PDB file with one MODEL, atoms N, CA, C and O in Angstrom:
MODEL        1
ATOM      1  N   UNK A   1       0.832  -1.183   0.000  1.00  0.00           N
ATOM      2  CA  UNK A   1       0.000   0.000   0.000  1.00  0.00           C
ATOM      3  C   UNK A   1       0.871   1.238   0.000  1.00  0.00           C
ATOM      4  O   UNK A   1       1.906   1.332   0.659  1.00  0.00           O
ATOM      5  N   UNK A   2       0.352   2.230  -0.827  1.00  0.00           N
ATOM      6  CA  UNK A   2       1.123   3.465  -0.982  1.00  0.00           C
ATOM      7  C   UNK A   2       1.280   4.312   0.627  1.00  0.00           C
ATOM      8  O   UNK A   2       0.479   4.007   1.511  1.00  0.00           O
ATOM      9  N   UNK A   3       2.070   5.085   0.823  1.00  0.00           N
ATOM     10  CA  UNK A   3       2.509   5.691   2.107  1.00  0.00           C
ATOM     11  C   UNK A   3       1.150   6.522   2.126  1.00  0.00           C
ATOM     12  O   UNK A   3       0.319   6.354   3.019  1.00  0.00           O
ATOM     13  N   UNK A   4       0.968   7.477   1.030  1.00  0.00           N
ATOM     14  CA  UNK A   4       0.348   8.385   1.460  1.00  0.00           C
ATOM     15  C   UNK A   4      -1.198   7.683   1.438  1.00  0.00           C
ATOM     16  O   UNK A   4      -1.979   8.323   0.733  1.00  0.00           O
ATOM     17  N   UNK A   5      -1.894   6.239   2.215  1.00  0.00           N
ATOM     18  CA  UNK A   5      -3.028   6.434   1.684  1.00  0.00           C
ATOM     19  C   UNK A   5      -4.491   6.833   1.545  1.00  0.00           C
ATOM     20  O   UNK A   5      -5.444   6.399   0.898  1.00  0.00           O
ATOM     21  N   UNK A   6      -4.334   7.647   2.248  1.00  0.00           N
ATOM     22  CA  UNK A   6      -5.805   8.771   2.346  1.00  0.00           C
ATOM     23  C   UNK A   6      -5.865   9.002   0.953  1.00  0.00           C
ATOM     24  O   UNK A   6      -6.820   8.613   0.280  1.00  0.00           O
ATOM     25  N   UNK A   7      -4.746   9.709   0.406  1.00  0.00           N
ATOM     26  CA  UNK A   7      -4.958  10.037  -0.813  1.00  0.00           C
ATOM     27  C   UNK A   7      -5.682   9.089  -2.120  1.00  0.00           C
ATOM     28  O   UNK A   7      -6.131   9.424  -3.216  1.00  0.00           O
ATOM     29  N   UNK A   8      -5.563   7.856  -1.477  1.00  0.00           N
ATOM     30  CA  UNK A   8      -5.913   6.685  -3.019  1.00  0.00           C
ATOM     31  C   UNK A   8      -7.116   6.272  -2.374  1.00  0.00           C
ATOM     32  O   UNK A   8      -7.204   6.022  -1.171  1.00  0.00           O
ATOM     33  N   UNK A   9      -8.264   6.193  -3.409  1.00  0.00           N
ATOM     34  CA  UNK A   9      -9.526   5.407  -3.128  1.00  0.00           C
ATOM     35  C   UNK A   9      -8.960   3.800  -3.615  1.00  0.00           C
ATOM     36  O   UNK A   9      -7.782   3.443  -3.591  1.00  0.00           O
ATOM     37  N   UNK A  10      -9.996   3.068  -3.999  1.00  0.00           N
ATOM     38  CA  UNK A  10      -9.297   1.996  -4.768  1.00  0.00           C
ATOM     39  C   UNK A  10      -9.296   1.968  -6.166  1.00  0.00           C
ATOM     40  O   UNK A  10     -10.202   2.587  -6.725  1.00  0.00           O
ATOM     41  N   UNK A  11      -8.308   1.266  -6.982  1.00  0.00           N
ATOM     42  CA  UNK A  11      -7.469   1.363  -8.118  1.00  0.00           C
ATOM     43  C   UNK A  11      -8.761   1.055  -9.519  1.00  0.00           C
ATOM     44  O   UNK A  11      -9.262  -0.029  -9.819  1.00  0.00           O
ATOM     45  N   UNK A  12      -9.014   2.396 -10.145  1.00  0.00           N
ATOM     46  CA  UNK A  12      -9.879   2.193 -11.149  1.00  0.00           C
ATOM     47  C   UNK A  12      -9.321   3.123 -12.477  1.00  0.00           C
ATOM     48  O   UNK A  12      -8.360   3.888 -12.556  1.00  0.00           O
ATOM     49  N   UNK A  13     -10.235   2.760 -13.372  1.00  0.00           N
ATOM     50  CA  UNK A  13      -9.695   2.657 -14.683  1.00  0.00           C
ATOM     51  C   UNK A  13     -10.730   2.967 -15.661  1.00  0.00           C
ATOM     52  O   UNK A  13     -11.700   2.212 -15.729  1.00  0.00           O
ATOM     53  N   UNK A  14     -10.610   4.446 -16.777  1.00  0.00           N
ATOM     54  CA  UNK A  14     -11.806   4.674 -17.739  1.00  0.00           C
ATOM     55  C   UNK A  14     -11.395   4.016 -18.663  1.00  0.00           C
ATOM     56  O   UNK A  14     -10.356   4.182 -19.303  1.00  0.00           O
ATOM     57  N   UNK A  15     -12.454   2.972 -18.822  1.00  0.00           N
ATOM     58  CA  UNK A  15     -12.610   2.116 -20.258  1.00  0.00           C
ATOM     59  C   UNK A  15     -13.102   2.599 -21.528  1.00  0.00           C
ATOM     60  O   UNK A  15     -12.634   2.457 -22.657  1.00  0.00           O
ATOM     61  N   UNK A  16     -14.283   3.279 -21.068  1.00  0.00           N
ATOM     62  CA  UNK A  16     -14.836   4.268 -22.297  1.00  0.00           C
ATOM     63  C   UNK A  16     -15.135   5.563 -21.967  1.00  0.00           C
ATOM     64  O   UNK A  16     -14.967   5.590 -20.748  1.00  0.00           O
ATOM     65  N   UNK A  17     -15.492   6.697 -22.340  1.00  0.00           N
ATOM     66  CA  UNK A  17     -16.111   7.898 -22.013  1.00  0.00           C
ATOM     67  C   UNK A  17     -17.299   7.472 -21.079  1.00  0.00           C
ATOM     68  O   UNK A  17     -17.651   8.551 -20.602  1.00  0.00           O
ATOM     69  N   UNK A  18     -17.816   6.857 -20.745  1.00  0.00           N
ATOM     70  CA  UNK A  18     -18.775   6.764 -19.448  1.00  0.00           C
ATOM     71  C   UNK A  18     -18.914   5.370 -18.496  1.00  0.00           C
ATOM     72  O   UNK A  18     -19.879   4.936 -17.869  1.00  0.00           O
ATOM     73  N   UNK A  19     -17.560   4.867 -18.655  1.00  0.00           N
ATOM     74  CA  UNK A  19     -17.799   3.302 -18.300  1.00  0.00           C
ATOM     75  C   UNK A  19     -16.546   3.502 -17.633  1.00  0.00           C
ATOM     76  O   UNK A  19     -15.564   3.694 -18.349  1.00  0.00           O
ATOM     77  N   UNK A  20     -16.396   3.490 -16.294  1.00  0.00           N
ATOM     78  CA  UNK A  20     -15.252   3.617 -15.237  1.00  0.00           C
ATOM     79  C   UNK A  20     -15.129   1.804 -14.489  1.00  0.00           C
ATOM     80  O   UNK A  20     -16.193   1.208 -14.323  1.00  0.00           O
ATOM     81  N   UNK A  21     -14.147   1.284 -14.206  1.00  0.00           N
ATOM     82  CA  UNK A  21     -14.464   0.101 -13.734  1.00  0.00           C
ATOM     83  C   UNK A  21     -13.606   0.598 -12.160  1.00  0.00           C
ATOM     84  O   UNK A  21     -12.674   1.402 -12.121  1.00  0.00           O
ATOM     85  N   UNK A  22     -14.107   0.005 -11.162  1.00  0.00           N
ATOM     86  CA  UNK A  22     -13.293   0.415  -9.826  1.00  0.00           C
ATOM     87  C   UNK A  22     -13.055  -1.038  -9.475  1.00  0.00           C
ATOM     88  O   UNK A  22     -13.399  -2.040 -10.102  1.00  0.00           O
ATOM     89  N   UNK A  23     -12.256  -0.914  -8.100  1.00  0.00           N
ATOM     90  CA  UNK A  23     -11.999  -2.030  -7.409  1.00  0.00           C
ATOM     91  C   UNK A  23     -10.733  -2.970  -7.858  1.00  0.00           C
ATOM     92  O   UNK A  23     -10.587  -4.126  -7.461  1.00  0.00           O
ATOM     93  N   UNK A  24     -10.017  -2.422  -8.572  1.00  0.00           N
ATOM     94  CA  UNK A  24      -9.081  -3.333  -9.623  1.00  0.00           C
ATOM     95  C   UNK A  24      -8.382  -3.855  -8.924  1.00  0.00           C
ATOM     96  O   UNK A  24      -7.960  -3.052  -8.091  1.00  0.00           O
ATOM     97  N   UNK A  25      -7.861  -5.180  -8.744  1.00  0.00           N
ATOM     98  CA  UNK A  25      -7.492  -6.268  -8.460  1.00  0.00           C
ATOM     99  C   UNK A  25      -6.008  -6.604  -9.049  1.00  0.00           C
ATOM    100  O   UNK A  25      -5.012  -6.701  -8.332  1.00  0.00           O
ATOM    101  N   UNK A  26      -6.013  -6.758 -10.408  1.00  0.00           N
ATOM    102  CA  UNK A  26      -5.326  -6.784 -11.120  1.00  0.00           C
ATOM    103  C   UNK A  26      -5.720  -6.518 -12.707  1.00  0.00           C
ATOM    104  O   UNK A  26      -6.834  -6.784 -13.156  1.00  0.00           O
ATOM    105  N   UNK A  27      -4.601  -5.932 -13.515  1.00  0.00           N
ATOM    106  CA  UNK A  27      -5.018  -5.547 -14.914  1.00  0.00           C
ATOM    107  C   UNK A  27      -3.623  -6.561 -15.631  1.00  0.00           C
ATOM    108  O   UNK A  27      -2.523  -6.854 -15.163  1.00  0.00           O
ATOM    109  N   UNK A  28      -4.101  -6.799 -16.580  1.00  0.00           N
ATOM    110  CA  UNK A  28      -3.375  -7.781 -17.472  1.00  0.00           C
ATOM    111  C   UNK A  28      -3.331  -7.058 -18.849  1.00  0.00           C
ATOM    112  O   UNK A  28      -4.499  -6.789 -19.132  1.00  0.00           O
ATOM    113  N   UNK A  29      -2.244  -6.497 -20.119  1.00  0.00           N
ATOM    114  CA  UNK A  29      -2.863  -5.751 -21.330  1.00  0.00           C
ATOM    115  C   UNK A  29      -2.285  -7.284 -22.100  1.00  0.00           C
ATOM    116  O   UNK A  29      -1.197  -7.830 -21.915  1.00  0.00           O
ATOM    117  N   UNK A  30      -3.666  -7.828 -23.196  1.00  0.00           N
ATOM    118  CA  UNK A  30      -3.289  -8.846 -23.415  1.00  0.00           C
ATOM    119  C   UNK A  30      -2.819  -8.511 -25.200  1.00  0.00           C
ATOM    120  O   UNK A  30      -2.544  -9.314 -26.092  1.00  0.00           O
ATOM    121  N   UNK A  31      -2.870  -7.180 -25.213  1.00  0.00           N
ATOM    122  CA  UNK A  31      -2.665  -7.029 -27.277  1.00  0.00           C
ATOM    123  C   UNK A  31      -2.409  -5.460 -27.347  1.00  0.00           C
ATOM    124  O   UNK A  31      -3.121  -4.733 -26.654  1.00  0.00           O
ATOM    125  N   UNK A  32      -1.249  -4.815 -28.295  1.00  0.00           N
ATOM    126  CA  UNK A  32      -1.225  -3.444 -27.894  1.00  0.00           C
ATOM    127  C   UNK A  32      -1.288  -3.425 -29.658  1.00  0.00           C
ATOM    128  O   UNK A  32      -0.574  -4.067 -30.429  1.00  0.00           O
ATOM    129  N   UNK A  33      -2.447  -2.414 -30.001  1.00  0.00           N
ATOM    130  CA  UNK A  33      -2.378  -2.407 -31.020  1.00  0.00           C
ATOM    131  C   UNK A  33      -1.026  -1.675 -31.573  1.00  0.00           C
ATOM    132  O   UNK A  33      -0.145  -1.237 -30.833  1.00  0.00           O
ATOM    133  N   UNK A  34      -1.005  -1.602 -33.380  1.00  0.00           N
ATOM    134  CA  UNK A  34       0.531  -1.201 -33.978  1.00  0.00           C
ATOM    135  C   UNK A  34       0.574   0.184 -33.980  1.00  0.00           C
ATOM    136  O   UNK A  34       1.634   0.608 -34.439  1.00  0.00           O
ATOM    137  N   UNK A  35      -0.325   1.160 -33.575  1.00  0.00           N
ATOM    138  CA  UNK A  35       0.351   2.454 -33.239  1.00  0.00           C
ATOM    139  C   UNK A  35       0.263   2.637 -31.770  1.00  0.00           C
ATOM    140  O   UNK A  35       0.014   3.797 -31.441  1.00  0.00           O
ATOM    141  N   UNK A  36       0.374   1.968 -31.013  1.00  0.00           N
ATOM    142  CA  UNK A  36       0.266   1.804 -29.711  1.00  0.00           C
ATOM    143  C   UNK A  36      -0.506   2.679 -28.856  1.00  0.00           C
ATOM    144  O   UNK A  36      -0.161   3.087 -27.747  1.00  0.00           O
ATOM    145  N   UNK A  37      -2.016   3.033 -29.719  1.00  0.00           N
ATOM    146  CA  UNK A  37      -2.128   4.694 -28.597  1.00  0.00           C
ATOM    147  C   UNK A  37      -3.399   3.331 -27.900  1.00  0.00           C
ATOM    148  O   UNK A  37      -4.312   3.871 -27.276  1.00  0.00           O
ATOM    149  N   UNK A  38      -3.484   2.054 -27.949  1.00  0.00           N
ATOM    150  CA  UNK A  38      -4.734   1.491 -27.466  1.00  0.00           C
ATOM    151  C   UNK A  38      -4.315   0.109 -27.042  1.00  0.00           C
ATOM    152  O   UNK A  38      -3.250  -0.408 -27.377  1.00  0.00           O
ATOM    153  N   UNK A  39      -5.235  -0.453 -26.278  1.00  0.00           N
ATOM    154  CA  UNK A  39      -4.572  -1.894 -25.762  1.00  0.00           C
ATOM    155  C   UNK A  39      -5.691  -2.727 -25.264  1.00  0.00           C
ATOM    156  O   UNK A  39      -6.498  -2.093 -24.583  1.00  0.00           O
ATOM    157  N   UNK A  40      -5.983  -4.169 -25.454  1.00  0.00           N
ATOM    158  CA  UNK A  40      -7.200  -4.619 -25.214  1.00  0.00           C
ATOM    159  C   UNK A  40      -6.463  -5.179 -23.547  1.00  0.00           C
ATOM    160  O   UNK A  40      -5.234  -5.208 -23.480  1.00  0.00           O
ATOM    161  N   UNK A  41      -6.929  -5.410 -22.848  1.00  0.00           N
ATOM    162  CA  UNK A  41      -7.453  -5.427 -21.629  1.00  0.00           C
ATOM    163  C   UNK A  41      -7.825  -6.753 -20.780  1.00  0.00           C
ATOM    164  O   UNK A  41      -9.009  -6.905 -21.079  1.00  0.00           O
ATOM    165  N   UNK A  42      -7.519  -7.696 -19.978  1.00  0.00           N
ATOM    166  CA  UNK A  42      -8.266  -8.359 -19.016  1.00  0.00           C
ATOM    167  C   UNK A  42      -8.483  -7.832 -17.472  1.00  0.00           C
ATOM    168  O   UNK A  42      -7.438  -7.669 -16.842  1.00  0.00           O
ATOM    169  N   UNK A  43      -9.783  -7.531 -16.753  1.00  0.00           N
ATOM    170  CA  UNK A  43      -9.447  -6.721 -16.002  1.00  0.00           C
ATOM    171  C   UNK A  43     -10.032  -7.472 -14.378  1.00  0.00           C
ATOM    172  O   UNK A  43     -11.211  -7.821 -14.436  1.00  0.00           O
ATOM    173  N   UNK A  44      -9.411  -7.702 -13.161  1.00  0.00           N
ATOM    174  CA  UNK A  44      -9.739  -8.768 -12.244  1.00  0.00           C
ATOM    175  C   UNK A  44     -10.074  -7.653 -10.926  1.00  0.00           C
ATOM    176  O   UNK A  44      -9.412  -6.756 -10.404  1.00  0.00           O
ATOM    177  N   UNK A  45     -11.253  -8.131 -10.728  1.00  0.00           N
ATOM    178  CA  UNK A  45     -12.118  -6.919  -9.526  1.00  0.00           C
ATOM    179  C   UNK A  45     -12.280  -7.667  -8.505  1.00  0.00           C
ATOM    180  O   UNK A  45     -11.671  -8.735  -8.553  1.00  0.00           O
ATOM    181  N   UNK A  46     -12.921  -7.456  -7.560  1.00  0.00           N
ATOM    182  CA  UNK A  46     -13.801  -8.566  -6.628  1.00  0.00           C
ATOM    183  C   UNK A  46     -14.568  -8.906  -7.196  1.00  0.00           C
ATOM    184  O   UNK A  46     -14.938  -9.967  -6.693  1.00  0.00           O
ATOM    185  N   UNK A  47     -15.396  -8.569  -8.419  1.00  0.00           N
ATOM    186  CA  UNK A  47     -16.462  -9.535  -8.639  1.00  0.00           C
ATOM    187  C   UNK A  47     -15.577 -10.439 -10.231  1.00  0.00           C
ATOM    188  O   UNK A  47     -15.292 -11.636 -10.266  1.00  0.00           O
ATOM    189  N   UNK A  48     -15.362  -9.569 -11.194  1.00  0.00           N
ATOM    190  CA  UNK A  48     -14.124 -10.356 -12.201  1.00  0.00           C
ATOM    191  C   UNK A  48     -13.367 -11.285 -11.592  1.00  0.00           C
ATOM    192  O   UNK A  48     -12.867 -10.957 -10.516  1.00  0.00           O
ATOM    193  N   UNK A  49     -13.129 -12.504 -12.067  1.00  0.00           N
ATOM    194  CA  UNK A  49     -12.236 -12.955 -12.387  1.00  0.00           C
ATOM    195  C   UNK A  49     -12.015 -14.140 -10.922  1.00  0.00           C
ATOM    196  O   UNK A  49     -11.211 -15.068 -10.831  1.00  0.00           O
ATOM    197  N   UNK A  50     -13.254 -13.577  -9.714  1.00  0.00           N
ATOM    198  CA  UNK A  50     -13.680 -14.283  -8.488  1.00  0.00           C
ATOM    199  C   UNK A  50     -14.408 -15.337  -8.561  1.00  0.00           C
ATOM    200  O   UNK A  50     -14.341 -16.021  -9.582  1.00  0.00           O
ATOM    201  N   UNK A  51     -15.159 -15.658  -7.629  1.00  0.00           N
ATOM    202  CA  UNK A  51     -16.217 -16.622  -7.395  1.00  0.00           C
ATOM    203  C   UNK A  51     -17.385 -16.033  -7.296  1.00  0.00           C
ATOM    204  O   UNK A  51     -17.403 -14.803  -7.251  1.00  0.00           O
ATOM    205  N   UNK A  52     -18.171 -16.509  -7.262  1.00  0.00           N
ATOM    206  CA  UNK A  52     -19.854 -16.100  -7.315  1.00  0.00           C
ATOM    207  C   UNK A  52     -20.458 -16.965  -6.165  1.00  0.00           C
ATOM    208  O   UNK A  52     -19.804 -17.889  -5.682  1.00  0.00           O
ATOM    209  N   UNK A  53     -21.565 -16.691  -5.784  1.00  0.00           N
ATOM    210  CA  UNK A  53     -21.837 -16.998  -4.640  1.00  0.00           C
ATOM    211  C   UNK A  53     -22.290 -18.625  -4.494  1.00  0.00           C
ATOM    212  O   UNK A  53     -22.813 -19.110  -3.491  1.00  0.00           O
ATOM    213  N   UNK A  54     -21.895 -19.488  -5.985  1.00  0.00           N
ATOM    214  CA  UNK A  54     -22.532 -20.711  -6.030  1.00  0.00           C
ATOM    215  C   UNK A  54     -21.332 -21.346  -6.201  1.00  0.00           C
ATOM    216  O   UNK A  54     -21.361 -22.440  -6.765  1.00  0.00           O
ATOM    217  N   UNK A  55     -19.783 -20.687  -5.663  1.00  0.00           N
ATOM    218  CA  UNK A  55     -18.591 -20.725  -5.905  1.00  0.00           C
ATOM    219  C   UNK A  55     -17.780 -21.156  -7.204  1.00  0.00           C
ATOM    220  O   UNK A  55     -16.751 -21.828  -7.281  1.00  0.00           O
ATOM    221  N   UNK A  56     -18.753 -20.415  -8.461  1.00  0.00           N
ATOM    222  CA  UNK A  56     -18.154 -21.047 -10.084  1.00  0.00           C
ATOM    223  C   UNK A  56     -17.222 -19.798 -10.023  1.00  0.00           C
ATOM    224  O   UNK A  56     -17.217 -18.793  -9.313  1.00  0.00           O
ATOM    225  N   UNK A  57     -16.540 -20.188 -10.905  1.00  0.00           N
ATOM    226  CA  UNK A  57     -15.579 -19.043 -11.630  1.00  0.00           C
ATOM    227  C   UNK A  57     -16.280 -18.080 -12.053  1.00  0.00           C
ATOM    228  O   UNK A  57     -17.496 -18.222 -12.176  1.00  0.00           O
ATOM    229  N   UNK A  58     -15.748 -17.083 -12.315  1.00  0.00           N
ATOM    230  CA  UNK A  58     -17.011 -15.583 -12.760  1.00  0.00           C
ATOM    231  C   UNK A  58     -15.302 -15.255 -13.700  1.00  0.00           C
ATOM    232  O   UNK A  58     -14.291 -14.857 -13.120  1.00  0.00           O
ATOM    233  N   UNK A  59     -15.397 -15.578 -15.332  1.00  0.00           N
ATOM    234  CA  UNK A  59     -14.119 -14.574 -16.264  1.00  0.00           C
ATOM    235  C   UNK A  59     -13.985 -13.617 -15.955  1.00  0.00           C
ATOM    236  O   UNK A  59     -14.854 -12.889 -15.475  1.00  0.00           O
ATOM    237  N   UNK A  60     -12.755 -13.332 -16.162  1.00  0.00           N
ATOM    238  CA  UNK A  60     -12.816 -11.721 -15.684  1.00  0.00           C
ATOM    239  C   UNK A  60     -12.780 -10.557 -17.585  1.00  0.00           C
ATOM    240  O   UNK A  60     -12.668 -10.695 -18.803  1.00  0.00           O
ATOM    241  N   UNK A  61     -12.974  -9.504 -16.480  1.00  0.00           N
ATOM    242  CA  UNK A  61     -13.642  -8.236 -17.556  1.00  0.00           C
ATOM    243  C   UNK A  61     -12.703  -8.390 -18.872  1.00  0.00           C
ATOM    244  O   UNK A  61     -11.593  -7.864 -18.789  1.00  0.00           O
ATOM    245  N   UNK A  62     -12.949  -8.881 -19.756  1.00  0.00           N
ATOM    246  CA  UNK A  62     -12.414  -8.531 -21.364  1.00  0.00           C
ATOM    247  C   UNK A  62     -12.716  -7.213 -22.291  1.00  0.00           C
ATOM    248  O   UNK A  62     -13.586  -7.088 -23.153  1.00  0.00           O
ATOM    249  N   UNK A  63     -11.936  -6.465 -21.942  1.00  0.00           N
ATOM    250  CA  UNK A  63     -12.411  -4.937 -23.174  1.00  0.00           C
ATOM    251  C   UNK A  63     -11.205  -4.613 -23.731  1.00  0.00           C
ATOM    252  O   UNK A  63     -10.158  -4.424 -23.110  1.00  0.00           O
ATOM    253  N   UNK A  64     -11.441  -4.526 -25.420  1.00  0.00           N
ATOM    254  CA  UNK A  64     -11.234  -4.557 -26.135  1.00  0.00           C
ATOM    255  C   UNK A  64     -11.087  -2.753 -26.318  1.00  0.00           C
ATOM    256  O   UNK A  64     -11.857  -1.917 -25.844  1.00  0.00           O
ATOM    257  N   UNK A  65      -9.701  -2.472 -27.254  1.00  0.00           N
ATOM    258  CA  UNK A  65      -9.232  -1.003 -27.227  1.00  0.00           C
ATOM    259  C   UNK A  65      -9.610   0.148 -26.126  1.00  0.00           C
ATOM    260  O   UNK A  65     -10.420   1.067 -26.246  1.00  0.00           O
ATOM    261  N   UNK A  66      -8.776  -0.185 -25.020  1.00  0.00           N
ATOM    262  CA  UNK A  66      -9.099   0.829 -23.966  1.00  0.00           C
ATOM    263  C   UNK A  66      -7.620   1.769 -24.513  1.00  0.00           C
ATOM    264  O   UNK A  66      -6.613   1.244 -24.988  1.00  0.00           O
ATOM    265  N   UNK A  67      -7.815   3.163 -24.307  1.00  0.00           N
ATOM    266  CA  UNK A  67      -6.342   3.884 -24.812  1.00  0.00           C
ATOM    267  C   UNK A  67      -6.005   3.394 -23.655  1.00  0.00           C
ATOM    268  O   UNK A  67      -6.561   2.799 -22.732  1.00  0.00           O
ATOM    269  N   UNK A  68      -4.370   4.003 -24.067  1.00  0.00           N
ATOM    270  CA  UNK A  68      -3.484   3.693 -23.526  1.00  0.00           C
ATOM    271  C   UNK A  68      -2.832   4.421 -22.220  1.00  0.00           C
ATOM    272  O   UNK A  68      -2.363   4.119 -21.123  1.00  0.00           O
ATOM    273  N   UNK A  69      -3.179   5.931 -23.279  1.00  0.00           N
ATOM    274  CA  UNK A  69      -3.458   6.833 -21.812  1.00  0.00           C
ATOM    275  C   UNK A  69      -3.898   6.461 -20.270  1.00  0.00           C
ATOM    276  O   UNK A  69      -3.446   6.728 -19.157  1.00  0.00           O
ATOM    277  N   UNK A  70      -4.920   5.769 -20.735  1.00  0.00           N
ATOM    278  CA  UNK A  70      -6.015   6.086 -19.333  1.00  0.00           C
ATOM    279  C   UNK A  70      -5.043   4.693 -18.282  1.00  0.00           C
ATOM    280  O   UNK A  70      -4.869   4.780 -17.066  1.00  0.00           O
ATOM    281  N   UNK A  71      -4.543   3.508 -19.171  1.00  0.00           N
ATOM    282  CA  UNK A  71      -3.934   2.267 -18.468  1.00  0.00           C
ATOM    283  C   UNK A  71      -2.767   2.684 -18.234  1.00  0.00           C
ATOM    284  O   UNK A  71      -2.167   1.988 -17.415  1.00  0.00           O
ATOM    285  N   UNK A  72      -2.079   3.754 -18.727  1.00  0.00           N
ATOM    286  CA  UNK A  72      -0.906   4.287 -17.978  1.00  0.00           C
ATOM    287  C   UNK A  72      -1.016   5.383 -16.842  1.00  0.00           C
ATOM    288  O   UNK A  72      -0.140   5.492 -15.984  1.00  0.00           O
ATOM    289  N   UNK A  73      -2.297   6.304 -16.888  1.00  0.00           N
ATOM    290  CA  UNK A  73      -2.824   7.111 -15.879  1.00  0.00           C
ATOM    291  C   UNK A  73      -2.882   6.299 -14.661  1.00  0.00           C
ATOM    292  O   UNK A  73      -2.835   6.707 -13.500  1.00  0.00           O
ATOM    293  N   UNK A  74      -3.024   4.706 -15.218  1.00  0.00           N
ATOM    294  CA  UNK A  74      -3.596   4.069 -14.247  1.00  0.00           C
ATOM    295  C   UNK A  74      -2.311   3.065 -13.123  1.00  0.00           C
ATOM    296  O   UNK A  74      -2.391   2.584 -11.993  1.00  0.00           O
ATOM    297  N   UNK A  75      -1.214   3.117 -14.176  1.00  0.00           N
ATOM    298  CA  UNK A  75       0.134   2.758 -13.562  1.00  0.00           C
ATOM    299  C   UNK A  75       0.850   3.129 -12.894  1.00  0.00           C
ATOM    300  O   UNK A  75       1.624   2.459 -12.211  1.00  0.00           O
ATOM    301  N   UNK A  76       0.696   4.947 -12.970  1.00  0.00           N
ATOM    302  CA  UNK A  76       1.162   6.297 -12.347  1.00  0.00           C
ATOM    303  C   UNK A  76       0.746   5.889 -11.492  1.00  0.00           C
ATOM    304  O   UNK A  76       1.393   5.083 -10.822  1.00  0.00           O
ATOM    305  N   UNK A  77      -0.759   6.346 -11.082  1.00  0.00           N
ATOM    306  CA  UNK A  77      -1.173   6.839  -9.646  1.00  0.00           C
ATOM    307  C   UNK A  77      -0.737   5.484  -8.707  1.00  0.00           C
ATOM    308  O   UNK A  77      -0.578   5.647  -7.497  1.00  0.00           O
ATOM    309  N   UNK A  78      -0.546   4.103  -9.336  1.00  0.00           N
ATOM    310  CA  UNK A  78      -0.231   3.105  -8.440  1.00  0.00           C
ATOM    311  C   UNK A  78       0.636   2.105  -8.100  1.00  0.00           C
ATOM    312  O   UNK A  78       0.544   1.074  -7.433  1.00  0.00           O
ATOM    313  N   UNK A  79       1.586   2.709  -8.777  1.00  0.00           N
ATOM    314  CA  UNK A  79       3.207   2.402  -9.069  1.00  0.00           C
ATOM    315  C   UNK A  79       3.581   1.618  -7.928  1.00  0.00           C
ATOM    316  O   UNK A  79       4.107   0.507  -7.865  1.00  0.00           O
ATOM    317  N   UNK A  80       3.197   2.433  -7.020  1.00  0.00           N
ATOM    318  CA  UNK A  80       4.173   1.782  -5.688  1.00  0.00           C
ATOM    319  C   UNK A  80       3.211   0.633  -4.815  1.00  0.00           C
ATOM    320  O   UNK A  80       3.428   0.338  -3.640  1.00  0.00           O
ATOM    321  N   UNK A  81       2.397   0.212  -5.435  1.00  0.00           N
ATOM    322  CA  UNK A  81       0.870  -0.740  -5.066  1.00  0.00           C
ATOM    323  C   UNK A  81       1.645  -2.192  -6.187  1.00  0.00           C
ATOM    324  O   UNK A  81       1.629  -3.342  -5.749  1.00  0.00           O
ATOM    325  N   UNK A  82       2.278  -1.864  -7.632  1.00  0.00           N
ATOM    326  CA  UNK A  82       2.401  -2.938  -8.707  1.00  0.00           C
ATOM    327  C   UNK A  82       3.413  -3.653  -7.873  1.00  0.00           C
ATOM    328  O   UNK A  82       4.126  -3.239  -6.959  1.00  0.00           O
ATOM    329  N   UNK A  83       3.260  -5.177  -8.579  1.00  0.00           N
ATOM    330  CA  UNK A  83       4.164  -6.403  -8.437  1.00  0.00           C
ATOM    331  C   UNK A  83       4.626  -6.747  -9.827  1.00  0.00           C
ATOM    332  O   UNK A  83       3.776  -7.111 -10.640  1.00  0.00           O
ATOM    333  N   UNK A  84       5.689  -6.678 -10.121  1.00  0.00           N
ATOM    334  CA  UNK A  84       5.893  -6.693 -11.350  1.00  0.00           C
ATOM    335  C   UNK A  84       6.575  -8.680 -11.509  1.00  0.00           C
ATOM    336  O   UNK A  84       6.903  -9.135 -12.605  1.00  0.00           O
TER     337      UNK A  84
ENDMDL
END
């Protein structure tokens, strides 16, 4: 956990202009397209990529061309949170 953490809610990420995903768990970029401004995405939440309450697997979030911007906005603020 980052030092300062009042400052961090938990680790989220704009997928589209109105589609924010929170709670991130872990992010995986599984394809960067060839001008690199975009990257498709697997994304693991508490509810992605967990169990469900009948304890099956629940896949986790697949989206397809999120920029790249926003998944590096998203590396910044939590740099010192990654396991590389």
């Amino acid at each position: 956990q980052p030092e300062n953490w009042d400052r961090y809610g938990s680790p989220e990420i704009e997928l589209k202009f109105n589609w924010t995903v929170r709670g991130i768990k872990k992010i995986k970029v599984s394809n960067v397209t060839a001008s690199g401004k975009s990257a498709d995405v697997e994304i693991y939440t508490n509810y992605y990529g967990a169990k469900d309450y009948d304890g099956r697997d629940v896949k986790p979030l697949v989206e397809k061309r999120v920029r790249m911007g926003n998944i590096l906005a998203l590396v910044s603020q939590y740099k010192s949170w990654i396991n590389a």
